[in-house]
């Protein structure tokens, strides 16, 4: 592939990549990761509001947010399983857990592992490939979390009508 005419090979496309492409893609993936986090928090908060309507008033939103923002990834995943009533445990383990692990990898390790991109252009394609891998895990999880959140919101609105 290095000298051939297969223009889809990495070697050929690497010449047009720059560090700006890495930063742009990192931003896009980080944005999706933040959507995932927000929607997972929303799932937990909506469930909390539905289960504990009498316990919380509308002014207690901050206490609910604080409760979930202090959770570890494992605690959050358990709360999501609880919120979904066991109907989507397989999704929590196969979609949300790997996505949160990728999110943590992205935020805490990506630029440590790929710090050489600033001085070695040959590392840029590797960094982009890794970001694309992370994106391929986070995107479906963020989309599924959004769908679940919308479903719970409809359930929450339905449970508060007439009260």
Short mmCIF file of N, CA and C in Angstrom, two decimals:
data_model
loop_
_atom_site.label_atom_id
_atom_site.label_comp_id
_atom_site.label_asym_id
_atom_site.label_seq_id
_atom_site.Cartn_x
_atom_site.Cartn_y
_atom_site.Cartn_z
N UNK A 1 0.82 -1.20 0.00
CA UNK A 1 0.00 0.00 0.00
C UNK A 1 0.87 1.27 0.00
N UNK A 2 2.05 1.20 0.55
CA UNK A 2 2.87 2.40 0.66
C UNK A 2 3.19 3.02 -0.70
N UNK A 3 3.49 2.19 -1.68
CA UNK A 3 3.85 2.73 -2.99
C UNK A 3 2.78 2.47 -4.04
N UNK A 4 1.74 1.77 -3.67
CA UNK A 4 0.69 1.41 -4.62
C UNK A 4 -0.23 2.57 -4.93
N UNK A 5 -1.27 2.26 -5.64
CA UNK A 5 -2.23 3.30 -6.04
C UNK A 5 -3.51 3.24 -5.21
N UNK A 6 -3.50 2.51 -4.14
CA UNK A 6 -4.67 2.44 -3.26
C UNK A 6 -4.73 3.71 -2.42
N UNK A 7 -5.53 4.67 -2.89
CA UNK A 7 -5.56 5.98 -2.25
C UNK A 7 -6.32 5.99 -0.94
N UNK A 8 -6.90 4.86 -0.56
CA UNK A 8 -7.58 4.80 0.74
C UNK A 8 -6.63 4.41 1.86
N UNK A 9 -5.41 4.02 1.52
CA UNK A 9 -4.48 3.61 2.57
C UNK A 9 -4.04 4.80 3.41
N UNK A 10 -3.66 4.54 4.63
CA UNK A 10 -3.31 5.59 5.57
C UNK A 10 -2.14 6.43 5.10
N UNK A 11 -1.15 5.79 4.51
CA UNK A 11 0.06 6.51 4.11
C UNK A 11 -0.27 7.65 3.16
N UNK A 12 -1.15 7.39 2.20
CA UNK A 12 -1.47 8.42 1.22
C UNK A 12 -2.20 9.60 1.87
N UNK A 13 -3.19 9.31 2.70
CA UNK A 13 -4.00 10.39 3.27
C UNK A 13 -3.27 11.15 4.37
N UNK A 14 -2.21 10.59 4.90
CA UNK A 14 -1.49 11.23 5.98
C UNK A 14 -0.87 12.56 5.59
N UNK A 15 -0.53 12.73 4.31
CA UNK A 15 0.14 13.95 3.88
C UNK A 15 -0.73 15.19 4.05
N UNK A 16 -2.04 15.01 4.03
CA UNK A 16 -2.92 16.17 4.12
C UNK A 16 -3.38 16.47 5.55
N UNK A 17 -2.98 15.65 6.51
CA UNK A 17 -3.43 15.84 7.88
C UNK A 17 -2.50 16.80 8.62
N UNK A 18 -3.11 17.59 9.49
CA UNK A 18 -2.31 18.51 10.30
C UNK A 18 -2.76 18.41 11.75
N UNK A 19 -2.02 19.06 12.60
CA UNK A 19 -2.38 19.06 14.02
C UNK A 19 -3.73 19.75 14.23
N UNK A 20 -4.08 20.68 13.35
CA UNK A 20 -5.39 21.32 13.43
C UNK A 20 -6.52 20.31 13.27
N UNK A 21 -6.29 19.29 12.43
CA UNK A 21 -7.30 18.24 12.26
C UNK A 21 -7.49 17.46 13.55
N UNK A 22 -6.41 17.23 14.27
CA UNK A 22 -6.50 16.53 15.55
C UNK A 22 -7.30 17.37 16.54
N UNK A 23 -6.97 18.65 16.63
CA UNK A 23 -7.68 19.52 17.58
C UNK A 23 -9.15 19.65 17.23
N UNK A 24 -9.46 19.74 15.95
CA UNK A 24 -10.85 19.85 15.52
C UNK A 24 -11.63 18.59 15.88
N UNK A 25 -11.06 17.44 15.56
CA UNK A 25 -11.73 16.19 15.86
C UNK A 25 -11.84 15.97 17.37
N UNK A 26 -10.81 16.33 18.12
CA UNK A 26 -10.86 16.23 19.58
C UNK A 26 -12.04 17.06 20.11
N UNK A 27 -12.21 18.25 19.57
CA UNK A 27 -13.33 19.10 19.99
C UNK A 27 -14.67 18.47 19.68
N UNK A 28 -14.80 17.89 18.49
CA UNK A 28 -16.06 17.24 18.11
C UNK A 28 -16.37 16.06 19.02
N UNK A 29 -15.35 15.24 19.29
CA UNK A 29 -15.56 14.07 20.14
C UNK A 29 -15.85 14.50 21.57
N UNK A 30 -15.17 15.51 22.04
CA UNK A 30 -15.42 16.03 23.40
C UNK A 30 -16.84 16.57 23.52
N UNK A 31 -17.31 17.22 22.49
CA UNK A 31 -18.68 17.75 22.49
C UNK A 31 -19.68 16.59 22.61
N UNK A 32 -19.47 15.52 21.83
CA UNK A 32 -20.37 14.37 21.92
C UNK A 32 -20.29 13.72 23.30
N UNK A 33 -19.09 13.68 23.87
CA UNK A 33 -18.92 13.11 25.21
C UNK A 33 -19.69 13.93 26.24
N UNK A 34 -19.70 15.25 26.06
CA UNK A 34 -20.44 16.09 27.01
C UNK A 34 -21.95 15.90 26.84
N UNK A 35 -22.40 15.66 25.62
CA UNK A 35 -23.82 15.35 25.41
C UNK A 35 -24.17 14.04 26.09
N UNK A 36 -23.30 13.05 25.95
CA UNK A 36 -23.52 11.77 26.62
C UNK A 36 -23.64 11.95 28.12
N UNK A 37 -22.69 12.65 28.71
CA UNK A 37 -22.72 12.88 30.16
C UNK A 37 -23.99 13.61 30.58
N UNK A 38 -24.34 14.64 29.84
CA UNK A 38 -25.53 15.41 30.18
C UNK A 38 -26.78 14.54 30.12
N UNK A 39 -26.90 13.74 29.07
CA UNK A 39 -28.10 12.92 28.92
C UNK A 39 -28.15 11.80 29.97
N UNK A 40 -27.00 11.24 30.31
CA UNK A 40 -27.00 10.22 31.37
C UNK A 40 -27.42 10.84 32.70
N UNK A 41 -26.94 12.05 32.95
CA UNK A 41 -27.38 12.76 34.16
C UNK A 41 -28.86 13.06 34.11
N UNK A 42 -29.35 13.46 32.95
CA UNK A 42 -30.78 13.74 32.79
C UNK A 42 -31.63 12.49 33.04
N UNK A 43 -31.14 11.35 32.55
CA UNK A 43 -31.86 10.09 32.79
C UNK A 43 -32.01 9.85 34.29
N UNK A 44 -30.93 9.99 35.00
CA UNK A 44 -30.96 9.78 36.45
C UNK A 44 -31.85 10.80 37.14
N UNK A 45 -31.74 12.05 36.75
CA UNK A 45 -32.54 13.10 37.39
C UNK A 45 -34.02 12.94 37.10
N UNK A 46 -34.36 12.61 35.86
CA UNK A 46 -35.77 12.41 35.54
C UNK A 46 -36.33 11.24 36.33
N UNK A 47 -35.56 10.17 36.41
CA UNK A 47 -36.01 9.02 37.20
C UNK A 47 -36.19 9.40 38.66
N UNK A 48 -35.25 10.15 39.18
CA UNK A 48 -35.33 10.60 40.57
C UNK A 48 -36.59 11.44 40.79
N UNK A 49 -36.89 12.31 39.85
CA UNK A 49 -38.08 13.16 39.99
C UNK A 49 -39.36 12.34 39.91
N UNK A 50 -39.39 11.34 39.00
CA UNK A 50 -40.59 10.52 38.86
C UNK A 50 -40.80 9.67 40.12
N UNK A 51 -39.71 9.07 40.62
CA UNK A 51 -39.84 8.19 41.79
C UNK A 51 -40.11 8.96 43.07
N UNK A 52 -39.58 10.15 43.16
CA UNK A 52 -39.64 10.90 44.42
C UNK A 52 -40.34 12.25 44.27
N UNK A 53 -41.44 12.26 43.54
CA UNK A 53 -42.13 13.53 43.29
C UNK A 53 -42.46 14.28 44.57
N UNK A 54 -42.90 13.58 45.58
CA UNK A 54 -43.30 14.25 46.81
C UNK A 54 -42.09 14.71 47.61
N UNK A 55 -40.97 14.02 47.43
CA UNK A 55 -39.77 14.36 48.19
C UNK A 55 -39.12 15.65 47.67
N UNK A 56 -39.14 15.84 46.38
CA UNK A 56 -38.48 17.00 45.78
C UNK A 56 -39.49 18.03 45.29
N UNK A 57 -39.17 19.27 45.52
CA UNK A 57 -39.94 20.38 44.96
C UNK A 57 -39.18 20.87 43.72
N UNK A 58 -39.79 21.70 42.94
CA UNK A 58 -39.12 22.19 41.73
C UNK A 58 -37.85 22.96 42.06
N UNK A 59 -37.78 23.53 43.24
CA UNK A 59 -36.59 24.29 43.64
C UNK A 59 -35.44 23.38 44.08
N UNK A 60 -35.67 22.08 44.18
CA UNK A 60 -34.65 21.15 44.64
C UNK A 60 -33.79 20.57 43.53
N UNK A 61 -33.90 21.12 42.34
CA UNK A 61 -33.14 20.59 41.20
C UNK A 61 -31.64 20.56 41.49
N UNK A 62 -31.13 21.60 42.15
CA UNK A 62 -29.69 21.65 42.45
C UNK A 62 -29.27 20.47 43.31
N UNK A 63 -30.07 20.08 44.28
CA UNK A 63 -29.69 18.94 45.13
C UNK A 63 -29.66 17.64 44.34
N UNK A 64 -30.55 17.52 43.37
CA UNK A 64 -30.55 16.33 42.51
C UNK A 64 -29.29 16.33 41.63
N UNK A 65 -28.98 17.48 41.05
CA UNK A 65 -27.79 17.59 40.21
C UNK A 65 -26.54 17.28 41.02
N UNK A 66 -26.47 17.84 42.21
CA UNK A 66 -25.31 17.59 43.08
C UNK A 66 -25.16 16.11 43.40
N UNK A 67 -26.26 15.45 43.66
CA UNK A 67 -26.23 14.03 43.99
C UNK A 67 -25.57 13.22 42.88
N UNK A 68 -25.96 13.47 41.65
CA UNK A 68 -25.45 12.67 40.54
C UNK A 68 -24.08 13.13 40.05
N UNK A 69 -23.76 14.38 40.23
CA UNK A 69 -22.46 14.87 39.76
C UNK A 69 -21.32 14.34 40.63
N UNK A 70 -21.62 13.91 41.84
CA UNK A 70 -20.58 13.40 42.74
C UNK A 70 -20.36 11.89 42.60
N UNK A 71 -21.12 11.25 41.73
CA UNK A 71 -21.02 9.80 41.59
C UNK A 71 -19.82 9.38 40.75
N UNK A 72 -19.30 8.21 41.09
CA UNK A 72 -18.28 7.60 40.23
C UNK A 72 -18.98 7.03 39.00
N UNK A 73 -18.20 6.62 38.01
CA UNK A 73 -18.79 6.03 36.80
C UNK A 73 -19.61 4.80 37.16
N UNK A 74 -19.10 3.95 38.03
CA UNK A 74 -19.82 2.74 38.44
C UNK A 74 -21.14 3.07 39.12
N UNK A 75 -21.12 4.05 40.01
CA UNK A 75 -22.35 4.45 40.70
C UNK A 75 -23.36 5.02 39.71
N UNK A 76 -22.87 5.80 38.77
CA UNK A 76 -23.76 6.37 37.76
C UNK A 76 -24.39 5.27 36.91
N UNK A 77 -23.58 4.30 36.50
CA UNK A 77 -24.12 3.19 35.69
C UNK A 77 -25.18 2.41 36.46
N UNK A 78 -24.96 2.21 37.76
CA UNK A 78 -25.96 1.52 38.57
C UNK A 78 -27.24 2.34 38.67
N UNK A 79 -27.12 3.65 38.80
CA UNK A 79 -28.29 4.52 38.84
C UNK A 79 -29.05 4.49 37.51
N UNK A 80 -28.30 4.42 36.42
CA UNK A 80 -28.94 4.36 35.10
C UNK A 80 -29.71 3.04 34.97
N UNK A 81 -29.10 1.95 35.42
CA UNK A 81 -29.80 0.66 35.39
C UNK A 81 -31.08 0.75 36.21
N UNK A 82 -30.98 1.37 37.37
CA UNK A 82 -32.16 1.54 38.23
C UNK A 82 -33.21 2.40 37.52
N UNK A 83 -32.76 3.47 36.88
CA UNK A 83 -33.68 4.37 36.20
C UNK A 83 -34.40 3.68 35.05
N UNK A 84 -33.71 2.78 34.40
CA UNK A 84 -34.29 2.10 33.25
C UNK A 84 -35.05 0.83 33.65
N UNK A 85 -35.09 0.55 34.94
CA UNK A 85 -35.89 -0.56 35.45
C UNK A 85 -35.45 -1.93 34.96
N UNK A 86 -34.21 -2.09 34.63
CA UNK A 86 -33.71 -3.39 34.19
C UNK A 86 -34.01 -3.72 32.74
N UNK A 87 -34.79 -2.86 32.09
CA UNK A 87 -35.17 -3.17 30.70
C UNK A 87 -34.03 -2.96 29.71
N UNK A 88 -33.04 -2.20 30.08
CA UNK A 88 -31.93 -1.93 29.17
C UNK A 88 -30.57 -2.19 29.82
N UNK A 89 -30.50 -3.12 30.76
CA UNK A 89 -29.22 -3.40 31.42
C UNK A 89 -28.14 -3.77 30.41
N UNK A 90 -28.53 -4.51 29.38
CA UNK A 90 -27.54 -4.90 28.37
C UNK A 90 -26.98 -3.67 27.65
N UNK A 91 -27.82 -2.68 27.41
CA UNK A 91 -27.35 -1.44 26.78
C UNK A 91 -26.43 -0.65 27.70
N UNK A 92 -26.75 -0.66 28.98
CA UNK A 92 -25.90 0.05 29.94
C UNK A 92 -24.50 -0.55 29.93
N UNK A 93 -24.43 -1.89 29.92
CA UNK A 93 -23.13 -2.56 29.97
C UNK A 93 -22.40 -2.54 28.63
N UNK A 94 -23.14 -2.62 27.53
CA UNK A 94 -22.48 -2.72 26.22
C UNK A 94 -22.35 -1.39 25.48
N UNK A 95 -23.16 -0.41 25.86
CA UNK A 95 -23.10 0.89 25.16
C UNK A 95 -22.58 1.99 26.09
N UNK A 96 -23.22 2.18 27.23
CA UNK A 96 -22.86 3.30 28.10
C UNK A 96 -21.52 3.10 28.80
N UNK A 97 -21.28 1.90 29.32
CA UNK A 97 -20.03 1.67 30.05
C UNK A 97 -18.81 1.88 29.15
N UNK A 98 -18.75 1.26 27.96
CA UNK A 98 -17.58 1.52 27.09
C UNK A 98 -17.47 2.98 26.67
N UNK A 99 -18.60 3.63 26.48
CA UNK A 99 -18.58 5.04 26.07
C UNK A 99 -18.02 5.92 27.19
N UNK A 100 -18.40 5.64 28.42
CA UNK A 100 -17.86 6.42 29.54
C UNK A 100 -16.37 6.12 29.74
N UNK A 101 -15.97 4.88 29.50
CA UNK A 101 -14.54 4.55 29.57
C UNK A 101 -13.77 5.31 28.49
N UNK A 102 -14.35 5.39 27.29
CA UNK A 102 -13.71 6.15 26.20
C UNK A 102 -13.68 7.64 26.52
N UNK A 103 -14.73 8.13 27.14
CA UNK A 103 -14.77 9.54 27.54
C UNK A 103 -13.63 9.83 28.51
N UNK A 104 -13.47 8.95 29.49
CA UNK A 104 -12.40 9.15 30.46
C UNK A 104 -11.02 9.07 29.80
N UNK A 105 -10.87 8.13 28.90
CA UNK A 105 -9.62 8.00 28.14
C UNK A 105 -9.35 9.28 27.35
N UNK A 106 -10.37 9.80 26.71
CA UNK A 106 -10.25 11.02 25.91
C UNK A 106 -9.81 12.20 26.77
N UNK A 107 -10.50 12.42 27.86
CA UNK A 107 -10.26 13.59 28.70
C UNK A 107 -8.96 13.48 29.49
N UNK A 108 -8.67 12.30 30.01
CA UNK A 108 -7.54 12.18 30.92
C UNK A 108 -6.24 11.71 30.28
N UNK A 109 -6.33 11.00 29.16
CA UNK A 109 -5.12 10.38 28.62
C UNK A 109 -4.75 10.73 27.18
N UNK A 110 -5.69 11.23 26.41
CA UNK A 110 -5.43 11.37 24.98
C UNK A 110 -4.18 12.20 24.69
N UNK A 111 -4.12 13.40 25.23
CA UNK A 111 -2.98 14.26 24.90
C UNK A 111 -1.70 13.86 25.64
N UNK A 112 -1.83 13.04 26.64
CA UNK A 112 -0.62 12.48 27.26
C UNK A 112 -0.04 11.42 26.32
N UNK A 113 -0.92 10.57 25.81
CA UNK A 113 -0.47 9.50 24.92
C UNK A 113 0.00 10.02 23.57
N UNK A 114 -0.63 11.07 23.08
CA UNK A 114 -0.31 11.59 21.74
C UNK A 114 0.36 12.95 21.80
N UNK A 115 1.11 13.22 22.83
CA UNK A 115 1.78 14.52 22.96
C UNK A 115 2.80 14.76 21.85
N UNK A 116 3.30 13.71 21.23
CA UNK A 116 4.31 13.85 20.19
C UNK A 116 3.77 14.46 18.89
N UNK A 117 2.46 14.60 18.79
CA UNK A 117 1.91 15.17 17.55
C UNK A 117 2.38 16.60 17.31
N UNK A 118 2.80 17.25 18.37
CA UNK A 118 3.27 18.64 18.22
C UNK A 118 4.61 18.71 17.52
N UNK A 119 5.41 17.65 17.62
CA UNK A 119 6.75 17.67 17.05
C UNK A 119 6.98 16.61 15.98
N UNK A 120 6.06 15.66 15.86
CA UNK A 120 6.25 14.55 14.92
C UNK A 120 4.96 14.35 14.12
N UNK A 121 4.94 14.87 12.90
CA UNK A 121 3.74 14.78 12.06
C UNK A 121 3.33 13.35 11.73
N UNK A 122 4.26 12.41 11.83
CA UNK A 122 3.91 11.02 11.53
C UNK A 122 2.97 10.44 12.58
N UNK A 123 2.86 11.06 13.73
CA UNK A 123 1.97 10.60 14.81
C UNK A 123 0.54 11.12 14.64
N UNK A 124 0.37 12.12 13.81
CA UNK A 124 -0.96 12.73 13.62
C UNK A 124 -1.99 11.71 13.13
N UNK A 125 -1.69 10.90 12.11
CA UNK A 125 -2.70 9.92 11.67
C UNK A 125 -3.08 8.92 12.75
N UNK A 126 -2.13 8.55 13.58
CA UNK A 126 -2.43 7.64 14.68
C UNK A 126 -3.39 8.30 15.68
N UNK A 127 -3.15 9.56 15.96
CA UNK A 127 -4.03 10.30 16.87
C UNK A 127 -5.43 10.42 16.29
N UNK A 128 -5.51 10.71 15.01
CA UNK A 128 -6.82 10.83 14.35
C UNK A 128 -7.54 9.49 14.33
N UNK A 129 -6.81 8.42 14.06
CA UNK A 129 -7.43 7.10 14.10
C UNK A 129 -7.98 6.78 15.49
N UNK A 130 -7.23 7.14 16.52
CA UNK A 130 -7.69 6.89 17.89
C UNK A 130 -8.93 7.74 18.21
N UNK A 131 -8.93 8.99 17.78
CA UNK A 131 -10.11 9.83 18.01
C UNK A 131 -11.33 9.28 17.28
N UNK A 132 -11.13 8.80 16.07
CA UNK A 132 -12.24 8.19 15.33
C UNK A 132 -12.75 6.94 16.02
N UNK A 133 -11.85 6.16 16.61
CA UNK A 133 -12.27 4.97 17.36
C UNK A 133 -13.11 5.39 18.57
N UNK A 134 -12.63 6.36 19.30
CA UNK A 134 -13.36 6.84 20.47
C UNK A 134 -14.72 7.40 20.06
N UNK A 135 -14.74 8.16 18.99
CA UNK A 135 -15.99 8.75 18.47
C UNK A 135 -16.99 7.66 18.10
N UNK A 136 -16.49 6.56 17.52
CA UNK A 136 -17.39 5.48 17.10
C UNK A 136 -18.03 4.77 18.29
N UNK A 137 -17.47 4.93 19.47
CA UNK A 137 -18.04 4.35 20.69
C UNK A 137 -18.97 5.36 21.37
N UNK A 138 -18.56 6.62 21.39
CA UNK A 138 -19.33 7.65 22.11
C UNK A 138 -20.59 8.06 21.35
N UNK A 139 -20.50 8.21 20.04
CA UNK A 139 -21.66 8.69 19.26
C UNK A 139 -22.92 7.84 19.46
N UNK A 140 -22.85 6.52 19.27
CA UNK A 140 -24.09 5.73 19.45
C UNK A 140 -24.62 5.79 20.88
N UNK A 141 -23.71 5.86 21.84
CA UNK A 141 -24.15 5.95 23.24
C UNK A 141 -24.86 7.27 23.51
N UNK A 142 -24.31 8.36 22.98
CA UNK A 142 -24.95 9.68 23.16
C UNK A 142 -26.32 9.70 22.49
N UNK A 143 -26.42 9.12 21.32
CA UNK A 143 -27.70 9.08 20.61
C UNK A 143 -28.72 8.23 21.36
N UNK A 144 -28.29 7.07 21.87
CA UNK A 144 -29.20 6.21 22.62
C UNK A 144 -29.62 6.89 23.93
N UNK A 145 -28.68 7.54 24.59
CA UNK A 145 -29.00 8.25 25.84
C UNK A 145 -30.02 9.35 25.58
N UNK A 146 -29.89 10.04 24.47
CA UNK A 146 -30.85 11.09 24.11
C UNK A 146 -32.24 10.49 23.91
N UNK A 147 -32.31 9.36 23.22
CA UNK A 147 -33.59 8.68 22.99
C UNK A 147 -34.22 8.24 24.31
N UNK A 148 -33.43 7.65 25.18
CA UNK A 148 -33.93 7.20 26.48
C UNK A 148 -34.41 8.40 27.29
N UNK A 149 -33.64 9.47 27.26
CA UNK A 149 -34.00 10.67 28.01
C UNK A 149 -35.34 11.23 27.52
N UNK A 150 -35.52 11.24 26.23
CA UNK A 150 -36.78 11.73 25.67
C UNK A 150 -37.95 10.86 26.11
N UNK A 151 -37.75 9.55 26.14
CA UNK A 151 -38.79 8.63 26.59
C UNK A 151 -39.13 8.87 28.05
N UNK A 152 -38.10 9.02 28.88
CA UNK A 152 -38.35 9.29 30.29
C UNK A 152 -39.03 10.64 30.50
N UNK A 153 -38.68 11.61 29.69
CA UNK A 153 -39.31 12.93 29.81
C UNK A 153 -40.80 12.83 29.53
N UNK A 154 -41.17 12.07 28.52
CA UNK A 154 -42.59 11.87 28.21
C UNK A 154 -43.27 11.19 29.40
N UNK A 155 -42.60 10.19 29.99
CA UNK A 155 -43.15 9.50 31.15
C UNK A 155 -43.29 10.46 32.33
N UNK A 156 -42.27 11.31 32.53
CA UNK A 156 -42.30 12.28 33.63
C UNK A 156 -43.43 13.27 33.44
N UNK A 157 -43.58 13.79 32.24
CA UNK A 157 -44.65 14.76 31.97
C UNK A 157 -46.02 14.11 32.20
N UNK A 158 -46.13 12.86 31.74
CA UNK A 158 -47.38 12.14 31.94
C UNK A 158 -47.69 11.90 33.41
N UNK A 159 -46.66 11.70 34.21
CA UNK A 159 -46.88 11.40 35.63
C UNK A 159 -47.19 12.65 36.44
N UNK A 160 -46.90 13.82 35.88
CA UNK A 160 -47.15 15.06 36.63
C UNK A 160 -48.42 15.76 36.21
N UNK A 161 -49.08 15.27 35.19
CA UNK A 161 -50.33 15.91 34.74
C UNK A 161 -51.41 15.71 35.78
N UNK A 162 -52.15 16.76 35.99
CA UNK A 162 -53.28 16.69 36.91
C UNK A 162 -52.89 16.78 38.37
N UNK A 163 -51.64 17.10 38.65
CA UNK A 163 -51.22 17.21 40.06
C UNK A 163 -51.09 18.63 40.45
#
